[in-house]
Short mmCIF file of C-alpha atoms in Angstrom, two decimals:
data_model
loop_
_atom_site.label_atom_id
_atom_site.label_comp_id
_atom_site.label_asym_id
_atom_site.label_seq_id
_atom_site.Cartn_x
_atom_site.Cartn_y
_atom_site.Cartn_z
CA UNK A 16 45.83 -8.95 -42.53
CA UNK A 17 44.30 -12.30 -42.28
CA UNK A 18 45.95 -14.60 -45.33
CA UNK A 19 43.39 -17.82 -44.89
CA UNK A 20 41.64 -19.77 -42.67
CA UNK A 21 42.71 -23.25 -43.18
CA UNK A 22 39.96 -25.41 -41.55
CA UNK A 23 38.72 -27.38 -44.41
CA UNK A 24 42.24 -27.96 -45.89
CA UNK A 25 43.35 -28.87 -42.30
CA UNK A 26 40.60 -31.17 -41.65
CA UNK A 27 41.38 -33.05 -45.34
CA UNK A 28 45.08 -33.13 -44.21
CA UNK A 29 44.17 -34.67 -41.05
CA UNK A 30 41.99 -37.66 -42.80
CA UNK A 31 44.97 -38.82 -44.96
CA UNK A 32 46.00 -42.01 -43.23
CA UNK A 33 46.57 -42.83 -39.67
CA UNK A 34 48.29 -41.98 -37.86
CA UNK A 35 48.17 -38.44 -39.17
CA UNK A 36 50.77 -35.76 -39.24
CA UNK A 37 50.27 -31.97 -39.09
CA UNK A 38 53.78 -30.52 -39.90
CA UNK A 39 53.57 -26.67 -39.87
CA UNK A 40 56.03 -25.25 -41.85
CA UNK A 41 55.81 -21.62 -43.71
CA UNK A 42 57.75 -21.44 -46.86
CA UNK A 43 57.52 -18.09 -48.27
CA UNK A 44 59.48 -18.12 -51.45
CA UNK A 45 62.84 -17.94 -50.45
CA UNK A 46 62.17 -16.03 -47.49
CA UNK A 47 61.16 -17.55 -44.11
CA UNK A 48 59.83 -15.40 -41.26
CA UNK A 49 57.39 -16.31 -38.36
CA UNK A 50 56.70 -14.40 -35.53
CA UNK A 51 55.07 -16.52 -33.21
CA UNK A 52 52.89 -19.99 -32.99
CA UNK A 53 49.96 -19.88 -30.54
CA UNK A 54 48.28 -22.83 -29.18
CA UNK A 55 44.73 -22.80 -28.45
CA UNK A 56 42.18 -25.39 -27.25
CA UNK A 57 38.37 -25.62 -27.72
CA UNK A 58 36.98 -28.80 -26.75
CA UNK A 59 33.93 -28.03 -28.02
CA UNK A 60 34.98 -27.93 -31.54
CA UNK A 61 34.72 -30.83 -34.10
CA UNK A 62 37.39 -30.15 -36.20
CA UNK A 63 40.81 -28.08 -35.65
CA UNK A 64 41.11 -24.96 -37.37
CA UNK A 65 44.20 -22.92 -38.70
CA UNK A 66 44.69 -19.15 -39.20
CA UNK A 67 47.61 -17.36 -40.67
CA UNK A 68 48.23 -13.90 -40.10
CA UNK A 69 50.73 -11.50 -41.65
CA UNK A 70 51.78 -8.15 -42.47
CA UNK A 71 52.87 -8.95 -45.97
CA UNK A 72 50.62 -8.29 -48.93
CA UNK A 73 52.92 -10.43 -51.13
CA UNK A 74 51.75 -13.73 -49.46
CA UNK A 75 49.33 -14.52 -52.21
CA UNK A 76 48.75 -18.29 -51.65
CA UNK A 77 48.18 -20.42 -48.61
CA UNK A 78 47.41 -24.20 -49.07
CA UNK A 79 48.04 -27.57 -47.49
CA UNK A 80 50.28 -30.04 -49.43
CA UNK A 81 50.48 -33.39 -47.70
CA UNK A 82 49.62 -32.17 -44.07
CA UNK A 83 51.90 -28.99 -44.81
CA UNK A 84 51.23 -25.59 -44.81
CA UNK A 85 52.84 -23.88 -47.74
CA UNK A 86 52.68 -20.08 -48.02
CA UNK A 87 53.74 -18.71 -51.26
CA UNK A 88 54.68 -15.21 -52.30
CA UNK A 89 53.70 -13.15 -55.95
CA UNK A 90 57.22 -11.32 -55.73
CA UNK A 91 60.51 -11.33 -53.87
CA UNK A 92 60.03 -10.76 -50.05
CA UNK A 93 62.11 -8.38 -48.06
CA UNK A 94 62.16 -5.82 -45.42
CA UNK A 95 60.16 -6.16 -42.44
CA UNK A 96 57.75 -9.36 -42.61
CA UNK A 97 55.88 -10.97 -39.67
CA UNK A 98 53.81 -13.87 -39.18
CA UNK A 99 51.49 -15.33 -36.37
CA UNK A 100 50.05 -18.96 -36.98
CA UNK A 101 47.22 -19.90 -34.54
CA UNK A 102 46.27 -23.42 -34.35
CA UNK A 103 43.01 -24.19 -32.15
CA UNK A 104 43.15 -27.88 -31.51
CA UNK A 105 40.04 -29.96 -30.49
CA UNK A 106 39.59 -32.14 -27.19
CA UNK A 107 41.54 -34.94 -26.66
CA UNK A 108 43.80 -34.35 -29.85
CA UNK A 109 47.17 -33.46 -28.84
CA UNK A 110 49.73 -36.48 -28.14
CA UNK A 111 53.13 -34.92 -29.12
CA UNK A 112 54.28 -31.44 -29.90
CA UNK A 113 57.85 -31.14 -31.53
CA UNK A 114 59.12 -27.57 -32.31
CA UNK A 115 62.17 -27.80 -34.65
CA UNK A 116 63.22 -24.43 -35.56
CA UNK A 117 63.62 -20.93 -34.04
CA UNK A 118 59.86 -20.33 -33.76
CA UNK A 119 58.34 -18.90 -30.68
CA UNK A 120 55.67 -21.30 -29.20
CA UNK A 121 52.97 -20.22 -26.70
CA UNK A 122 49.78 -21.69 -25.27
CA UNK A 123 47.27 -20.99 -22.96
CA UNK A 124 45.54 -24.00 -21.13
CA UNK A 125 45.74 -27.15 -23.33
CA UNK A 126 44.40 -29.37 -20.50
CA UNK A 127 41.11 -30.60 -22.22
CA UNK A 128 43.07 -30.97 -25.76
CA UNK A 129 45.92 -33.16 -24.32
CA UNK A 130 45.68 -37.05 -24.83
CA UNK A 131 44.83 -38.52 -21.53
CA UNK A 132 47.55 -40.98 -21.20
CA UNK A 133 50.80 -39.48 -22.71
CA UNK A 134 52.04 -36.09 -23.72
CA UNK A 135 55.19 -35.64 -25.18
CA UNK A 136 57.10 -32.39 -26.05
CA UNK A 137 60.41 -31.45 -27.32
CA UNK A 138 62.04 -28.42 -28.44
CA UNK A 139 64.63 -29.55 -30.81
CA UNK A 140 66.23 -26.09 -32.23
CA UNK A 141 66.87 -22.33 -30.83
CA UNK A 142 63.12 -21.66 -30.34
CA UNK A 143 61.60 -21.14 -27.34
CA UNK A 144 58.12 -23.42 -26.11
CA UNK A 145 56.06 -22.20 -23.25
CA UNK A 146 52.94 -24.27 -22.44
CA UNK A 147 50.54 -23.30 -19.78
CA UNK A 148 47.99 -25.62 -18.64
CA UNK A 149 49.06 -29.36 -19.02
CA UNK A 150 46.81 -31.01 -16.67
CA UNK A 151 44.48 -34.17 -17.37
CA UNK A 152 47.16 -36.47 -19.07
CA UNK A 153 48.87 -39.36 -16.56
CA UNK A 154 52.32 -39.01 -18.15
CA UNK A 155 54.46 -35.95 -19.44
CA UNK A 156 57.53 -36.37 -21.67
CA UNK A 157 59.64 -33.22 -21.84
CA UNK A 158 62.99 -32.75 -23.87
CA UNK A 159 65.10 -29.55 -24.82
CA UNK A 160 67.57 -31.36 -27.44
CA UNK A 161 68.88 -28.27 -29.04
CA UNK A 162 69.67 -24.30 -27.66
CA UNK A 163 65.78 -23.11 -27.13
CA UNK A 164 64.19 -22.95 -24.13
CA UNK A 165 61.18 -25.02 -22.99
CA UNK A 166 58.87 -24.05 -19.89
CA UNK A 167 55.95 -26.21 -18.84
CA UNK A 168 53.48 -25.02 -16.27
CA UNK A 169 50.43 -26.74 -14.42
CA UNK A 170 51.45 -30.44 -14.68
CA UNK A 171 48.73 -31.24 -11.81
CA UNK A 172 47.34 -34.97 -13.13
CA UNK A 173 50.24 -36.70 -14.09
CA UNK A 174 51.89 -39.74 -12.09
CA UNK A 175 55.01 -40.14 -14.30
CA UNK A 176 57.23 -37.36 -15.48
CA UNK A 177 60.47 -37.34 -17.93
CA UNK A 178 62.59 -34.43 -18.07
CA UNK A 179 65.86 -34.56 -20.42
CA UNK A 180 68.31 -31.94 -22.00
CA UNK A 181 71.16 -32.81 -24.52
CA UNK A 182 72.05 -29.53 -25.65
CA UNK A 183 72.66 -26.05 -24.47
CA UNK A 184 69.11 -25.37 -24.00
CA UNK A 185 67.06 -24.94 -20.92
CA UNK A 186 64.18 -26.90 -19.48
CA UNK A 187 61.86 -25.51 -16.65
CA UNK A 188 58.71 -26.68 -14.60
CA UNK A 189 57.57 -23.33 -13.06
CA UNK A 190 54.40 -24.56 -10.66
CA UNK A 191 54.13 -27.51 -8.52
CA UNK A 192 53.40 -30.81 -10.17
CA UNK A 193 50.64 -33.35 -9.17
CA UNK A 194 50.65 -34.42 -5.59
CA UNK A 195 50.16 -38.05 -6.64
CA UNK A 196 53.37 -38.13 -8.79
CA UNK A 197 54.71 -41.56 -8.57
CA UNK A 198 58.09 -41.25 -10.40
CA UNK A 199 60.19 -38.66 -12.08
CA UNK A 200 63.14 -39.16 -14.21
CA UNK A 201 65.63 -36.60 -14.95
CA UNK A 202 68.59 -36.62 -17.59
CA UNK A 203 70.73 -33.84 -18.23
CA UNK A 204 73.77 -34.91 -20.51
CA UNK A 205 74.99 -31.56 -22.24
CA UNK A 206 75.82 -28.05 -21.38
CA UNK A 207 71.91 -27.13 -20.63
CA UNK A 208 69.98 -26.54 -17.26
CA UNK A 209 66.70 -27.97 -15.86
CA UNK A 210 64.92 -26.62 -13.26
CA UNK A 211 61.76 -28.36 -11.87
CA UNK A 212 59.53 -27.66 -9.30
CA UNK A 213 58.60 -31.39 -8.66
CA UNK A 214 58.73 -33.96 -6.04
CA UNK A 215 57.21 -37.71 -6.24
CA UNK A 216 57.70 -40.97 -4.41
CA UNK A 217 60.48 -42.02 -6.45
CA UNK A 218 63.06 -39.91 -8.37
CA UNK A 219 66.19 -40.33 -10.45
CA UNK A 220 68.65 -38.13 -12.06
CA UNK A 221 71.83 -38.53 -14.27
CA UNK A 222 73.99 -35.64 -15.00
CA UNK A 223 76.44 -36.37 -17.98
CA UNK A 224 77.57 -33.32 -19.06
CA UNK A 225 78.35 -29.66 -17.92
CA UNK A 226 74.62 -28.66 -17.37
CA UNK A 227 73.18 -28.27 -14.18
CA UNK A 228 70.00 -29.46 -12.43
CA UNK A 229 67.94 -28.02 -9.89
CA UNK A 230 65.15 -30.07 -8.22
CA UNK A 231 63.10 -27.31 -6.62
CA UNK A 232 60.45 -29.61 -4.59
CA UNK A 233 56.82 -29.79 -4.40
CA UNK A 234 55.58 -27.91 -1.67
CA UNK A 235 55.04 -30.24 1.57
CA UNK A 236 55.93 -33.52 -0.48
CA UNK A 237 58.23 -35.61 1.04
CA UNK A 238 59.68 -38.13 -1.55
CA UNK A 239 60.84 -41.55 -0.80
CA UNK A 240 63.76 -42.22 -2.83
CA UNK A 241 66.05 -40.12 -4.88
CA UNK A 242 69.31 -41.44 -6.87
CA UNK A 243 71.49 -38.77 -8.25
CA UNK A 244 74.47 -39.74 -10.36
CA UNK A 245 76.86 -36.95 -11.94
CA UNK A 246 79.67 -38.32 -14.48
CA UNK A 247 80.73 -34.88 -15.84
CA UNK A 248 81.22 -31.11 -14.25
CA UNK A 249 77.36 -30.35 -14.08
CA UNK A 250 75.91 -30.14 -10.47
CA UNK A 251 72.70 -31.01 -8.89
CA UNK A 252 70.96 -28.92 -6.39
CA UNK A 253 68.00 -30.60 -4.46
CA UNK A 254 68.14 -28.84 -0.90
CA UNK A 255 64.51 -27.61 -1.48
CA UNK A 256 63.09 -31.15 -2.38
CA UNK A 257 63.02 -33.30 1.04
CA UNK A 258 63.53 -36.81 0.42
CA UNK A 259 63.58 -39.85 2.84
CA UNK A 260 66.41 -41.96 1.49
CA UNK A 261 68.95 -40.47 -0.93
CA UNK A 262 71.72 -42.22 -2.76
CA UNK A 263 74.41 -39.67 -4.22
CA UNK A 264 77.26 -41.16 -6.81
CA UNK A 265 79.81 -38.71 -8.13
CA UNK A 266 81.93 -39.87 -10.73
CA UNK A 267 83.18 -36.26 -11.90
CA UNK A 268 83.91 -32.96 -10.74
CA UNK A 269 80.15 -31.95 -10.41
CA UNK A 270 78.72 -31.54 -7.06
CA UNK A 271 75.62 -32.80 -5.56
CA UNK A 272 73.41 -31.11 -2.57
CA UNK A 273 70.55 -32.83 -1.38
CA UNK A 274 68.10 -32.86 1.63
CA UNK A 275 67.65 -36.43 3.32
CA UNK A 276 65.34 -36.86 5.70
CA UNK A 277 66.39 -40.43 6.71
CA UNK A 278 69.20 -41.78 5.06
CA UNK A 279 72.03 -40.61 2.96
CA UNK A 280 74.11 -43.07 0.75
CA UNK A 281 77.15 -41.12 -0.67
CA UNK A 282 79.81 -42.59 -2.96
CA UNK A 283 82.67 -40.28 -4.39
CA UNK A 284 84.51 -41.53 -7.21
CA UNK A 285 85.58 -38.37 -8.61
CA UNK A 286 86.49 -34.73 -7.55
CA UNK A 287 83.08 -33.47 -6.74
CA UNK A 288 81.55 -33.18 -3.52
CA UNK A 289 78.33 -34.37 -1.94
CA UNK A 290 76.79 -31.83 0.31
CA UNK A 291 73.33 -32.08 2.50
CA UNK A 292 70.82 -29.90 4.17
CA UNK A 293 70.14 -32.41 7.20
CA UNK A 294 71.66 -35.63 8.06
CA UNK A 295 69.96 -38.08 10.65
CA UNK A 296 72.16 -41.09 9.83
CA UNK A 297 75.83 -41.79 9.31
CA UNK A 298 76.90 -41.96 5.43
CA UNK A 299 78.32 -44.98 3.98
CA UNK A 300 81.46 -43.18 3.09
CA UNK A 301 82.96 -40.10 4.98
CA UNK A 302 83.66 -37.78 2.24
CA UNK A 303 80.26 -35.87 2.64
CA UNK A 304 80.12 -33.04 5.03
CA UNK A 305 77.18 -31.10 6.40
CA UNK A 306 76.29 -27.61 5.78
CA UNK A 307 73.80 -25.19 7.34
CA UNK A 308 72.55 -23.83 3.99
CA UNK A 309 72.54 -24.87 0.25
CA UNK A 310 73.94 -23.40 -2.90
CA UNK A 311 72.01 -20.52 -4.05
CA UNK A 312 69.24 -21.32 -6.61
CA UNK A 313 68.83 -19.73 -10.09
CA UNK A 314 66.15 -17.54 -11.35
CA UNK A 315 63.13 -19.58 -11.91
CA UNK A 316 62.13 -19.79 -15.39
CA UNK A 317 59.39 -17.20 -16.79
CA UNK A 318 56.21 -19.13 -18.26
CA UNK A 319 54.72 -16.81 -20.99
CA UNK A 320 51.03 -18.06 -21.25
CA UNK A 321 48.21 -16.86 -23.50
CA UNK A 322 45.64 -15.92 -21.26
CA UNK A 323 42.91 -15.33 -24.06
CA UNK A 324 42.26 -15.77 -27.73
CA UNK A 325 44.29 -13.14 -29.63
CA UNK A 326 42.06 -10.74 -31.31
CA UNK A 327 44.48 -8.74 -33.18
CA UNK A 328 48.07 -9.62 -34.23
CA UNK A 329 50.91 -7.17 -32.91
CA UNK A 330 53.58 -6.36 -35.53
CA UNK A 331 57.00 -5.78 -33.78
CA UNK A 332 58.11 -2.52 -35.80
CA UNK A 333 61.91 -3.87 -36.09
CA UNK A 334 61.07 -7.55 -37.17
CA UNK A 335 63.81 -8.68 -39.69
CA UNK A 336 63.81 -12.19 -41.84
CA UNK A 337 66.64 -14.42 -42.60
CA UNK A 338 66.66 -15.82 -46.32
CA UNK A 339 66.49 -19.84 -46.77
CA UNK A 340 68.61 -21.37 -49.01
CA UNK A 341 67.48 -24.95 -48.47
CA UNK A 342 69.74 -26.06 -45.63
CA UNK A 343 71.12 -23.04 -43.65
CA UNK A 344 69.01 -19.70 -42.56
CA UNK A 345 71.52 -16.80 -43.26
CA UNK A 346 71.89 -13.03 -42.97
CA UNK A 347 69.45 -10.95 -40.89
CA UNK A 348 68.77 -10.97 -37.11
CA UNK A 349 65.77 -12.37 -35.17
CA UNK A 350 63.51 -9.96 -33.42
CA UNK A 351 62.45 -9.69 -29.80
CA UNK A 352 60.93 -13.17 -30.16
CA UNK A 353 64.13 -14.55 -31.13
CA UNK A 354 62.66 -16.39 -34.39
CA UNK A 355 63.94 -16.88 -37.56
CA UNK A 356 62.25 -19.76 -39.30
CA UNK A 357 59.19 -22.23 -38.14
CA UNK A 358 59.13 -26.29 -38.46
CA UNK A 359 56.26 -26.89 -35.85
CA UNK A 360 55.21 -30.91 -36.04
CA UNK A 361 51.93 -32.27 -34.07
CA UNK A 362 51.76 -35.42 -33.85
CA UNK A 363 48.58 -37.38 -33.29
CA UNK A 364 48.17 -41.12 -32.80
#
């Protein structure tokens, strides 16, 4: 059942001030429950559109208040309640995406609807974010700061790439990045993990916690420099990413595995070990050792992409909601999508 199409209200919300903000926050009485948020791109559209679908007949009112979507109920909501929120963006509109809840956010190819200069995406809670096409933007900044999963694909036009985790969540790039990538910066300061099918001319990675980084390379691209620093127990595995000159510094117990093509400079100040796949020139310090194989790579993250516009909503038979008391979600259990409540913010410059 479609509750409402909010194209006119959404357009009005966009016009209130500059820059405009569209927080997507569904409030259903005292109960919150969202199945998934679907992002679509229509470069020919003149205004964004918004559709909310639900299997509950109690959602009697849907409106935008100060840019916030509010869904009110005509009674006490209980039982299996499921929502799908579909947002259709227009050309060049999306500059920043923040998922601040346990929602599942999915997209198809968003390339034409991205800002051509910079796109920022972050997962700040337990929800999963899976974005398909991210071409046609020159700079991508991705961060997983909570316990959720952030997976990106098809970053084929960027020249700058920034990847960061600071919580227990994971961040993954599943397809090769742009051959013209100039600079990649990686930061892993929590217990989460980063898996990047990427390779650029200049590469920097800093690990400060127990999390791990897999730098899986970018096909036949050979980087010019790679500077890796580990200060905790986390490990950096980059044997599938050939780089001419590698600088590896260990200050903790974490290990570094790399594939230098020309020179390796290794400094070990902690208990960790530097290993390498090839080694044509002597290291600065003798604590490194040559090995024939690299550590096993973990399973590559799965990118869940929306291939076409969803025509109908599939309602999970065992979907459960949780009650909301204003600060903490309590009771119940998440469904297959792992969703409890949603706070999705889209920022537009």
